[in-house]
Amino acid sequence: MAKLVVEILDASDLMPKDGQGSASPFVEVDFDKQPLRTQTKHKDLNPTWNEKLVFDINNPRDLPNKTIDVVVYNDRKGGHHKNFLGRVRISGASLPSSESQATVQRYPLDKRGLFSHIKGDIALRMYPVLEASSFFVAPNENGVESAESRVGADHKANDEEEVYEKKKKKKEKEVKTFHSIGTGSAAPPPVFPGFGFGGNQMKENPVAVETRSDFARAAGPSAAMHMQIPRQNPEFGLVETRPPVAARMGYRGANKTASTYDLVEQMHYLYVNVVKARDLPVMDITGSLDPYVEVKLGNYKGTTKHLEKNQNPVWNQIFAFSKERLQSNLIEITVKDKDIGKDDFVGRVTFELSEVPVRVPPDSPLAPQWYKLEDKRGVKTRGEVMLAVWMGTQADECYPEAWHSDAHSISHESLAYTRSKVYFSPKLYYLRVNIIEAQDLVPWEKGRVVQASVKIQLGNQVRATKPFQARSLNAGWNEEFMFVASEPFEDFIIISVEDRVGPGKDEILGRLVIPIRDVPLRIDATKLPDARWFNLHKPYFGEGESEKKKEIKFSSKIYLRLCLEAGYHVLDESTHFSSDLQPSSKLLRKPNIGILEVGILSAQNLLPMKSKVGRTTDAYCVAKYGNKWIRTRTLLDTLAPRWNEQYTWEVYDPCTVITIGVFDNCHIHGSKDDSRDQKIGKVRIRLSTLETDRIYTHYYPLLVLSPSAGLKKHGELQLALRFTCTAWVNMVAQYGKPLLPKMHYVQPIPVLQIDALRHQAMQIVAARLARAEPPLKREIVEYMLDVDYHMFSLRRSKANFYRMMSLLSGITAVCKLYNDICNWRNPVTTCLVHVLFLILVCYPELILPTVFFYLFVIGVWNYRYRPRDPPHMDARLSQAEFAHPDELHEEFDTFPSTQPSDLVRMRYDRLRHVAGRVQTVVGDLATQGERAQAILSWRDPRATAIFLIFSLIWAVFIYITPFQVVAVLVGLYLLRHPRFRSKMPSVPVNFFKRLPSKSDMLL
């Protein structure tokens, strides 16, 4: 006979149930009315069992239709009383075909009811074994016994349990396997994987599995199966940290000076400001001098640019040496002359580190001083250099522009790519263009009918109207288009009227160029600006264009309405995780409600992204909130960078999201300009989930999906966050206001048009930020703004499906609770519901107060279980851990696809299969709705007549009968005892299913 093996490995993070902050859990498994249980682990919220339970499979072909019920209980009094800790229901269809294909899966524990408080997960491994001999075990003298002999073991006396414990200690080197049904006596003992007999040492302790006799009276497994999603890998979770930042330690003693940068650790640097030099001696025979300065501290050496033929050079360059890496007590500042061979020594200045002053912001910058140069023997020589040397921190204003000691190996050209910067996105506006009509359109060939269309171009945005057949040389379109424009308004709107003279061939009848700065700005949402007539100019090519324009006294005209919409918010990121919801016009913006402070502390366990260049990573962070972007300094050749940089944003709406990404800098070490920075990972945090004035310090996993490697963790990013509210009344009032500005609701833009405008806005932002120094490349902006979020992904479709199923699980739990009450599963609960129902019927004014008070009690009760950590990328929710490689290849494929035709055909067939299921569900929903409409539509005259007669009878009955009596009768009928119920469907259900729908009218 075939067997089913269920391995109970362990559980974690269970709910305390014994009133002392702990629990004594055990697991009961029921398969095909064969109940088994594990041992009890006393006082353990993270128990480990490592037990195998074996069940008989009566009909292997029926296994996909079976359900495995795994329930975790808290043992209160030696098994006589128990508390529910959670359950898992697994379909037999999800089992692997053999033991070799079975893997350990972690399942989150489900609730028993809507108001149950359950948490934690359980690790299981399940597989069928079709060979009966593998599990054919006979009771023998060594103590291997069947589960039947253990029925009712929970009710044994204490002395019997003591005897059993002694017996188990004597035979702890033996393997004991218990079955749900007694086995024969002729087979040898089984050999399980991971267990050994004879010469092989056992890997696991023997496990006693008992069968409860009261399971025989329990109902069979439910036909409804919950789809289980394994809990995400703990490696992908948050890790709370307690870094020594001033905000946590308080502003006492030395930490008081760090109040400005209180979310990051203080990092001390030695700063050297090389300003200029004067009266330097001539070193070459030609009488010229090409001076530069070399700053040396131990093995670290930094140089300024050399200035040709200049005895009074000006450098204004700052060097920063990390105090943690100081390798000498003496700093040398040497002036040298650049030469073809060996550079000449001009003079130097030395400083002892113990004599260097300490500067603490907000003190004013240290004033540089003139120092006489010395020769190699320490004798004063000709020439002076202006310097300033001090000890400071990353709070110093010169920190972003300084040359840092860890960047000593790169060139001056690449140094700009390593500096920290703050960027601002350009201010964006929607441009509305309404093409109304045109007059006096003269074709190039006399007598032909004009098929006129209008093409509008703004930068790389092009729109066109539908062709209009102008028989009277006048054309009317009345079409409206939206574009994205940005400040400063340097672009032009090019409007051309074209005549379709052949397939793919158009002739321009007239053209109009309008500067964007001349377009009126619309702030009021009530009135559009007036339309205007514009002259269309004929296009000319070649010489004498200006003279021909002067000769023209007649021109075609076009009637337009143009305006810049300042009342909209131009979306450059998805509304699901938008960081800015303010309108374009400053006049319409509300005051800020708080401040968001983010400390980018460090990262750890980064993967080497440059496998060809010494297996290193040059990491930097980019954060985006609102229109403000920040970029940290690039730390070179390290897998554990420490930035400790703090930034601040003004918050206008709490329901916004900040995005922080980590990238590998590929524009140093002589890289080409067209090289792309590699993404290491990103983090999104919603501000509304943060408590005000609380400091959050965590390590966030940096997860990246790729078509080749799937989900991969590239490291961990340590952040410190604090959201401070400065206007509580305004913040609370924000929750009652619309998410987007007023114009989005007064004059909404279609969803498809919003997506196209969002793409254009992202292109404008990426192009503008790419022109900064150092530039934020297009791949960085697109990754931060999720440019491909709207593209089809089977993985995202699965994730959204499971989200919907999780949402509907609450409704399912309510329906199950109602069904249990109606079927008297728990008579006490059903009686209480009867009493409550009668009270509410007699006193209907208590219904709404009871409902709202119950919601209040639930909310207060759930306060204990509120999330303690900020949200982060959830790999389990995203269906990323177990995504199929081909699904990821499809997700990251270009549009249009560049894959071979066979692969595209296979993906198309798979999409058809999935869409067929969706189509079936949508059709079933439409069928139910059409049946409801058919009740009164006389499509089935007999059914409609029956319903009308029934409605008339009920109307008379309810009119002459008090409402409370009707409510009591209906309620008692619905809650009647199962003895008075029939297993057949009710009359209303049968009547509804017989109503016609339009499914039979489909081709």
Short mmCIF file of N, CA and C in Angstrom, two decimals, residues 868-985:
data_model
loop_
_atom_site.label_atom_id
_atom_site.label_comp_id
_atom_site.label_asym_id
_atom_site.label_seq_id
_atom_site.Cartn_x
_atom_site.Cartn_y
_atom_site.Cartn_z
N ARG A 868 6.21 46.61 14.30
CA ARG A 868 7.26 47.37 14.99
C ARG A 868 8.32 47.89 14.04
N ASP A 869 8.38 47.32 12.85
CA ASP A 869 9.42 47.70 11.90
C ASP A 869 8.79 48.36 10.68
N PRO A 870 9.54 49.20 10.00
CA PRO A 870 9.01 49.80 8.76
C PRO A 870 8.89 48.75 7.67
N PRO A 871 8.04 48.98 6.68
CA PRO A 871 7.89 48.00 5.59
C PRO A 871 9.13 47.98 4.71
N HIS A 872 9.29 46.89 3.98
CA HIS A 872 10.41 46.75 3.06
C HIS A 872 9.99 45.82 1.94
N MET A 873 10.92 45.59 1.02
CA MET A 873 10.63 44.70 -0.11
C MET A 873 10.38 43.28 0.40
N ASP A 874 9.20 42.76 0.12
CA ASP A 874 8.81 41.44 0.60
C ASP A 874 8.96 40.45 -0.55
N ALA A 875 9.95 39.57 -0.44
CA ALA A 875 10.19 38.62 -1.52
C ALA A 875 9.07 37.60 -1.63
N ARG A 876 8.48 37.21 -0.50
CA ARG A 876 7.40 36.23 -0.55
C ARG A 876 6.16 36.84 -1.20
N LEU A 877 5.80 38.05 -0.79
CA LEU A 877 4.65 38.72 -1.38
C LEU A 877 4.84 38.96 -2.87
N SER A 878 6.07 39.22 -3.28
CA SER A 878 6.37 39.50 -4.68
C SER A 878 6.48 38.25 -5.53
N GLN A 879 6.35 37.07 -4.92
CA GLN A 879 6.48 35.80 -5.64
C GLN A 879 7.82 35.73 -6.36
N ALA A 880 8.86 36.23 -5.68
CA ALA A 880 10.17 36.30 -6.32
C ALA A 880 11.08 35.15 -5.93
N GLU A 881 10.86 34.55 -4.76
CA GLU A 881 11.77 33.50 -4.31
C GLU A 881 11.72 32.26 -5.19
N PHE A 882 10.52 31.90 -5.64
CA PHE A 882 10.36 30.66 -6.38
C PHE A 882 9.87 30.92 -7.80
N ALA A 883 10.20 32.07 -8.34
CA ALA A 883 9.78 32.39 -9.71
C ALA A 883 10.52 31.50 -10.71
N HIS A 884 9.79 31.06 -11.71
CA HIS A 884 10.38 30.21 -12.74
C HIS A 884 11.33 31.03 -13.60
N PRO A 885 12.49 30.47 -13.99
CA PRO A 885 13.45 31.25 -14.80
C PRO A 885 12.86 31.78 -16.09
N ASP A 886 12.00 30.99 -16.74
CA ASP A 886 11.42 31.47 -17.99
C ASP A 886 10.48 32.65 -17.75
N GLU A 887 9.79 32.66 -16.61
CA GLU A 887 8.94 33.80 -16.29
C GLU A 887 9.77 35.06 -16.10
N LEU A 888 10.94 34.92 -15.50
CA LEU A 888 11.81 36.09 -15.32
C LEU A 888 12.39 36.53 -16.66
N HIS A 889 12.75 35.58 -17.53
CA HIS A 889 13.23 35.95 -18.86
C HIS A 889 12.15 36.73 -19.61
N GLU A 890 10.91 36.31 -19.48
CA GLU A 890 9.81 37.01 -20.14
C GLU A 890 9.62 38.40 -19.52
N GLU A 891 9.77 38.51 -18.20
CA GLU A 891 9.58 39.79 -17.53
C GLU A 891 10.63 40.81 -17.95
N PHE A 892 11.88 40.36 -18.15
CA PHE A 892 12.96 41.27 -18.49
C PHE A 892 13.21 41.36 -19.99
N ASP A 893 12.36 40.74 -20.77
CA ASP A 893 12.50 40.83 -22.22
C ASP A 893 12.15 42.24 -22.69
N THR A 894 12.76 42.63 -23.80
CA THR A 894 12.51 43.97 -24.35
C THR A 894 11.13 44.00 -24.98
N PHE A 895 10.69 45.21 -25.29
CA PHE A 895 9.39 45.39 -25.95
C PHE A 895 9.60 46.22 -27.21
N PRO A 896 9.35 45.67 -28.39
CA PRO A 896 8.85 44.31 -28.67
C PRO A 896 9.92 43.25 -28.41
N SER A 897 9.48 42.01 -28.33
CA SER A 897 10.34 40.92 -27.93
C SER A 897 11.43 40.67 -28.97
N THR A 898 12.59 40.26 -28.49
CA THR A 898 13.72 39.91 -29.35
C THR A 898 14.06 38.42 -29.25
N GLN A 899 13.18 37.64 -28.62
CA GLN A 899 13.45 36.22 -28.42
C GLN A 899 13.08 35.43 -29.68
N PRO A 900 13.58 34.19 -29.79
CA PRO A 900 13.22 33.35 -30.95
C PRO A 900 11.72 33.09 -31.02
N SER A 901 11.27 32.80 -32.22
CA SER A 901 9.82 32.65 -32.44
C SER A 901 9.25 31.47 -31.66
N ASP A 902 10.02 30.38 -31.50
CA ASP A 902 9.50 29.23 -30.76
C ASP A 902 9.27 29.59 -29.29
N LEU A 903 10.19 30.34 -28.72
CA LEU A 903 10.04 30.73 -27.32
C LEU A 903 8.87 31.70 -27.16
N VAL A 904 8.73 32.63 -28.10
CA VAL A 904 7.60 33.56 -28.04
C VAL A 904 6.28 32.80 -28.20
N ARG A 905 6.25 31.78 -29.06
CA ARG A 905 5.04 30.99 -29.24
C ARG A 905 4.69 30.23 -27.96
N MET A 906 5.71 29.68 -27.28
CA MET A 906 5.46 28.97 -26.03
C MET A 906 4.91 29.92 -24.96
N ARG A 907 5.48 31.12 -24.87
CA ARG A 907 4.98 32.09 -23.89
C ARG A 907 3.57 32.55 -24.24
N TYR A 908 3.31 32.68 -25.52
CA TYR A 908 1.97 33.08 -25.94
C TYR A 908 0.95 32.01 -25.57
N ASP A 909 1.31 30.75 -25.78
CA ASP A 909 0.39 29.66 -25.40
C ASP A 909 0.17 29.63 -23.89
N ARG A 910 1.23 29.89 -23.13
CA ARG A 910 1.07 29.92 -21.68
C ARG A 910 0.17 31.07 -21.25
N LEU A 911 0.33 32.21 -21.89
CA LEU A 911 -0.53 33.35 -21.58
C LEU A 911 -1.97 33.05 -21.96
N ARG A 912 -2.18 32.35 -23.07
CA ARG A 912 -3.55 31.97 -23.45
C ARG A 912 -4.16 31.04 -22.41
N HIS A 913 -3.34 30.15 -21.85
CA HIS A 913 -3.85 29.23 -20.84
C HIS A 913 -4.27 29.99 -19.59
N VAL A 914 -3.42 30.92 -19.15
CA VAL A 914 -3.77 31.72 -17.96
C VAL A 914 -4.97 32.61 -18.25
N ALA A 915 -4.96 33.25 -19.42
CA ALA A 915 -6.08 34.13 -19.76
C ALA A 915 -7.38 33.35 -19.90
N GLY A 916 -7.29 32.07 -20.32
CA GLY A 916 -8.50 31.26 -20.40
C GLY A 916 -9.15 31.05 -19.05
N ARG A 917 -8.34 30.85 -18.02
CA ARG A 917 -8.89 30.72 -16.67
C ARG A 917 -9.54 32.02 -16.21
N VAL A 918 -8.82 33.12 -16.46
CA VAL A 918 -9.39 34.41 -16.08
C VAL A 918 -10.69 34.66 -16.83
N GLN A 919 -10.70 34.29 -18.10
CA GLN A 919 -11.90 34.46 -18.92
C GLN A 919 -13.06 33.66 -18.36
N THR A 920 -12.78 32.45 -17.87
CA THR A 920 -13.84 31.62 -17.29
C THR A 920 -14.41 32.25 -16.03
N VAL A 921 -13.53 32.78 -15.18
CA VAL A 921 -13.99 33.42 -13.94
C VAL A 921 -14.83 34.64 -14.25
N VAL A 922 -14.35 35.46 -15.19
CA VAL A 922 -15.11 36.66 -15.56
C VAL A 922 -16.45 36.28 -16.16
N GLY A 923 -16.47 35.22 -16.97
CA GLY A 923 -17.74 34.77 -17.54
C GLY A 923 -18.71 34.28 -16.47
N ASP A 924 -18.20 33.58 -15.45
CA ASP A 924 -19.08 33.12 -14.37
C ASP A 924 -19.67 34.30 -13.60
N LEU A 925 -18.84 35.32 -13.35
CA LEU A 925 -19.35 36.51 -12.66
C LEU A 925 -20.41 37.20 -13.50
N ALA A 926 -20.16 37.30 -14.81
CA ALA A 926 -21.15 37.93 -15.68
C ALA A 926 -22.44 37.12 -15.71
N THR A 927 -22.33 35.80 -15.66
CA THR A 927 -23.53 34.95 -15.66
C THR A 927 -24.39 35.20 -14.43
N GLN A 928 -23.75 35.30 -13.26
CA GLN A 928 -24.52 35.56 -12.04
C GLN A 928 -25.21 36.93 -12.10
N GLY A 929 -24.49 37.92 -12.63
CA GLY A 929 -25.12 39.24 -12.74
C GLY A 929 -26.28 39.26 -13.71
N GLU A 930 -26.14 38.57 -14.83
CA GLU A 930 -27.22 38.52 -15.81
C GLU A 930 -28.43 37.76 -15.26
N ARG A 931 -28.20 36.75 -14.44
CA ARG A 931 -29.33 36.06 -13.81
C ARG A 931 -30.09 36.99 -12.87
N ALA A 932 -29.34 37.82 -12.16
CA ALA A 932 -30.02 38.78 -11.28
C ALA A 932 -30.84 39.78 -12.10
N GLN A 933 -30.31 40.21 -13.26
CA GLN A 933 -31.07 41.13 -14.11
C GLN A 933 -32.29 40.45 -14.73
N ALA A 934 -32.18 39.14 -14.94
CA ALA A 934 -33.28 38.43 -15.61
C ALA A 934 -34.49 38.22 -14.71
N ILE A 935 -34.37 38.52 -13.42
CA ILE A 935 -35.50 38.29 -12.52
C ILE A 935 -36.70 39.11 -12.94
N LEU A 936 -36.48 40.37 -13.31
CA LEU A 936 -37.58 41.27 -13.65
C LEU A 936 -37.62 41.64 -15.13
N SER A 937 -36.79 41.01 -15.95
CA SER A 937 -36.72 41.41 -17.37
C SER A 937 -37.63 40.59 -18.27
N TRP A 938 -38.35 39.58 -17.73
CA TRP A 938 -39.27 38.73 -18.47
C TRP A 938 -38.58 37.94 -19.58
N ARG A 939 -37.25 37.70 -19.41
CA ARG A 939 -36.60 36.80 -20.37
C ARG A 939 -37.11 35.38 -20.18
N ASP A 940 -37.38 35.02 -18.93
CA ASP A 940 -38.07 33.76 -18.63
C ASP A 940 -39.42 34.17 -18.04
N PRO A 941 -40.48 34.19 -18.85
CA PRO A 941 -41.75 34.73 -18.36
C PRO A 941 -42.29 33.98 -17.14
N ARG A 942 -42.11 32.66 -17.11
CA ARG A 942 -42.62 31.92 -15.96
C ARG A 942 -41.85 32.26 -14.69
N ALA A 943 -40.52 32.36 -14.77
CA ALA A 943 -39.73 32.69 -13.59
C ALA A 943 -40.07 34.09 -13.10
N THR A 944 -40.21 35.05 -14.02
CA THR A 944 -40.57 36.40 -13.60
C THR A 944 -41.95 36.45 -12.97
N ALA A 945 -42.90 35.70 -13.52
CA ALA A 945 -44.25 35.68 -12.95
C ALA A 945 -44.23 35.07 -11.55
N ILE A 946 -43.47 33.98 -11.38
CA ILE A 946 -43.36 33.37 -10.05
C ILE A 946 -42.78 34.36 -9.05
N PHE A 947 -41.75 35.09 -9.47
CA PHE A 947 -41.11 36.04 -8.56
C PHE A 947 -42.05 37.19 -8.22
N LEU A 948 -42.83 37.65 -9.20
CA LEU A 948 -43.76 38.76 -8.93
C LEU A 948 -44.84 38.32 -7.96
N ILE A 949 -45.38 37.12 -8.16
CA ILE A 949 -46.42 36.63 -7.23
C ILE A 949 -45.83 36.47 -5.83
N PHE A 950 -44.62 35.91 -5.75
CA PHE A 950 -43.97 35.75 -4.46
C PHE A 950 -43.71 37.11 -3.80
N SER A 951 -43.30 38.09 -4.60
CA SER A 951 -43.04 39.43 -4.06
C SER A 951 -44.31 40.06 -3.52
N LEU A 952 -45.43 39.87 -4.26
CA LEU A 952 -46.70 40.43 -3.80
C LEU A 952 -47.14 39.80 -2.49
N ILE A 953 -47.00 38.48 -2.39
CA ILE A 953 -47.37 37.80 -1.14
C ILE A 953 -46.52 38.29 0.02
N TRP A 954 -45.21 38.42 -0.22
CA TRP A 954 -44.31 38.89 0.85
C TRP A 954 -44.63 40.34 1.23
N ALA A 955 -44.97 41.16 0.23
CA ALA A 955 -45.30 42.56 0.53
C ALA A 955 -46.50 42.64 1.45
N VAL A 956 -47.57 41.83 1.15
CA VAL A 956 -48.76 41.83 2.00
C VAL A 956 -48.43 41.28 3.38
N PHE A 957 -47.64 40.20 3.42
CA PHE A 957 -47.31 39.58 4.70
C PHE A 957 -46.49 40.52 5.58
N ILE A 958 -45.49 41.18 4.99
CA ILE A 958 -44.65 42.08 5.79
C ILE A 958 -45.44 43.32 6.20
N TYR A 959 -46.43 43.72 5.36
CA TYR A 959 -47.21 44.91 5.72
C TYR A 959 -48.09 44.65 6.93
N ILE A 960 -48.70 43.46 7.01
CA ILE A 960 -49.62 43.19 8.11
C ILE A 960 -48.91 42.61 9.33
N THR A 961 -47.62 42.25 9.17
CA THR A 961 -46.85 41.65 10.26
C THR A 961 -45.81 42.64 10.74
N PRO A 962 -45.65 42.82 12.03
CA PRO A 962 -44.61 43.72 12.53
C PRO A 962 -43.22 43.30 12.03
N PHE A 963 -42.40 44.29 11.79
CA PHE A 963 -41.07 44.01 11.23
C PHE A 963 -40.23 43.16 12.17
N GLN A 964 -40.34 43.40 13.47
CA GLN A 964 -39.54 42.64 14.41
C GLN A 964 -39.90 41.17 14.39
N VAL A 965 -41.19 40.86 14.20
CA VAL A 965 -41.61 39.46 14.11
C VAL A 965 -41.02 38.81 12.86
N VAL A 966 -41.04 39.56 11.74
CA VAL A 966 -40.47 39.03 10.49
C VAL A 966 -38.98 38.78 10.65
N ALA A 967 -38.28 39.74 11.27
CA ALA A 967 -36.84 39.58 11.47
C ALA A 967 -36.52 38.39 12.35
N VAL A 968 -37.31 38.18 13.41
CA VAL A 968 -37.08 37.04 14.30
C VAL A 968 -37.31 35.73 13.56
N LEU A 969 -38.38 35.67 12.77
CA LEU A 969 -38.67 34.44 12.04
C LEU A 969 -37.57 34.12 11.01
N VAL A 970 -37.14 35.14 10.28
CA VAL A 970 -36.10 34.91 9.28
C VAL A 970 -34.79 34.51 9.95
N GLY A 971 -34.44 35.22 11.04
CA GLY A 971 -33.20 34.89 11.73
C GLY A 971 -33.20 33.50 12.31
N LEU A 972 -34.29 33.11 12.97
CA LEU A 972 -34.35 31.77 13.54
C LEU A 972 -34.35 30.69 12.47
N TYR A 973 -34.92 31.01 11.31
CA TYR A 973 -34.90 30.04 10.22
C TYR A 973 -33.47 29.83 9.70
N LEU A 974 -32.73 30.93 9.57
CA LEU A 974 -31.35 30.82 9.08
C LEU A 974 -30.44 30.14 10.09
N LEU A 975 -30.73 30.29 11.39
CA LEU A 975 -29.90 29.71 12.44
C LEU A 975 -30.45 28.39 12.95
N ARG A 976 -31.34 27.77 12.23
CA ARG A 976 -31.99 26.56 12.72
C ARG A 976 -30.96 25.44 12.88
N HIS A 977 -31.31 24.45 13.68
CA HIS A 977 -30.43 23.34 14.01
C HIS A 977 -30.23 22.45 12.78
N PRO A 978 -29.04 21.84 12.64
CA PRO A 978 -28.80 20.95 11.49
C PRO A 978 -29.81 19.82 11.36
N ARG A 979 -30.47 19.44 12.47
CA ARG A 979 -31.48 18.39 12.38
C ARG A 979 -32.63 18.79 11.47
N PHE A 980 -32.86 20.10 11.38
CA PHE A 980 -33.96 20.60 10.55
C PHE A 980 -33.47 21.11 9.19
N ARG A 981 -32.24 20.76 8.84
CA ARG A 981 -31.70 21.19 7.55
C ARG A 981 -31.64 20.01 6.59
N SER A 982 -31.64 20.34 5.32
CA SER A 982 -31.51 19.34 4.28
C SER A 982 -30.19 19.56 3.56
N LYS A 983 -29.59 18.47 3.08
CA LYS A 983 -28.35 18.57 2.34
C LYS A 983 -28.55 19.06 0.92
N MET A 984 -29.77 19.11 0.48
CA MET A 984 -30.07 19.60 -0.86
C MET A 984 -30.07 21.12 -0.88
N PRO A 985 -29.76 21.74 -2.04
CA PRO A 985 -29.81 23.21 -2.12
C PRO A 985 -31.20 23.74 -1.81
#
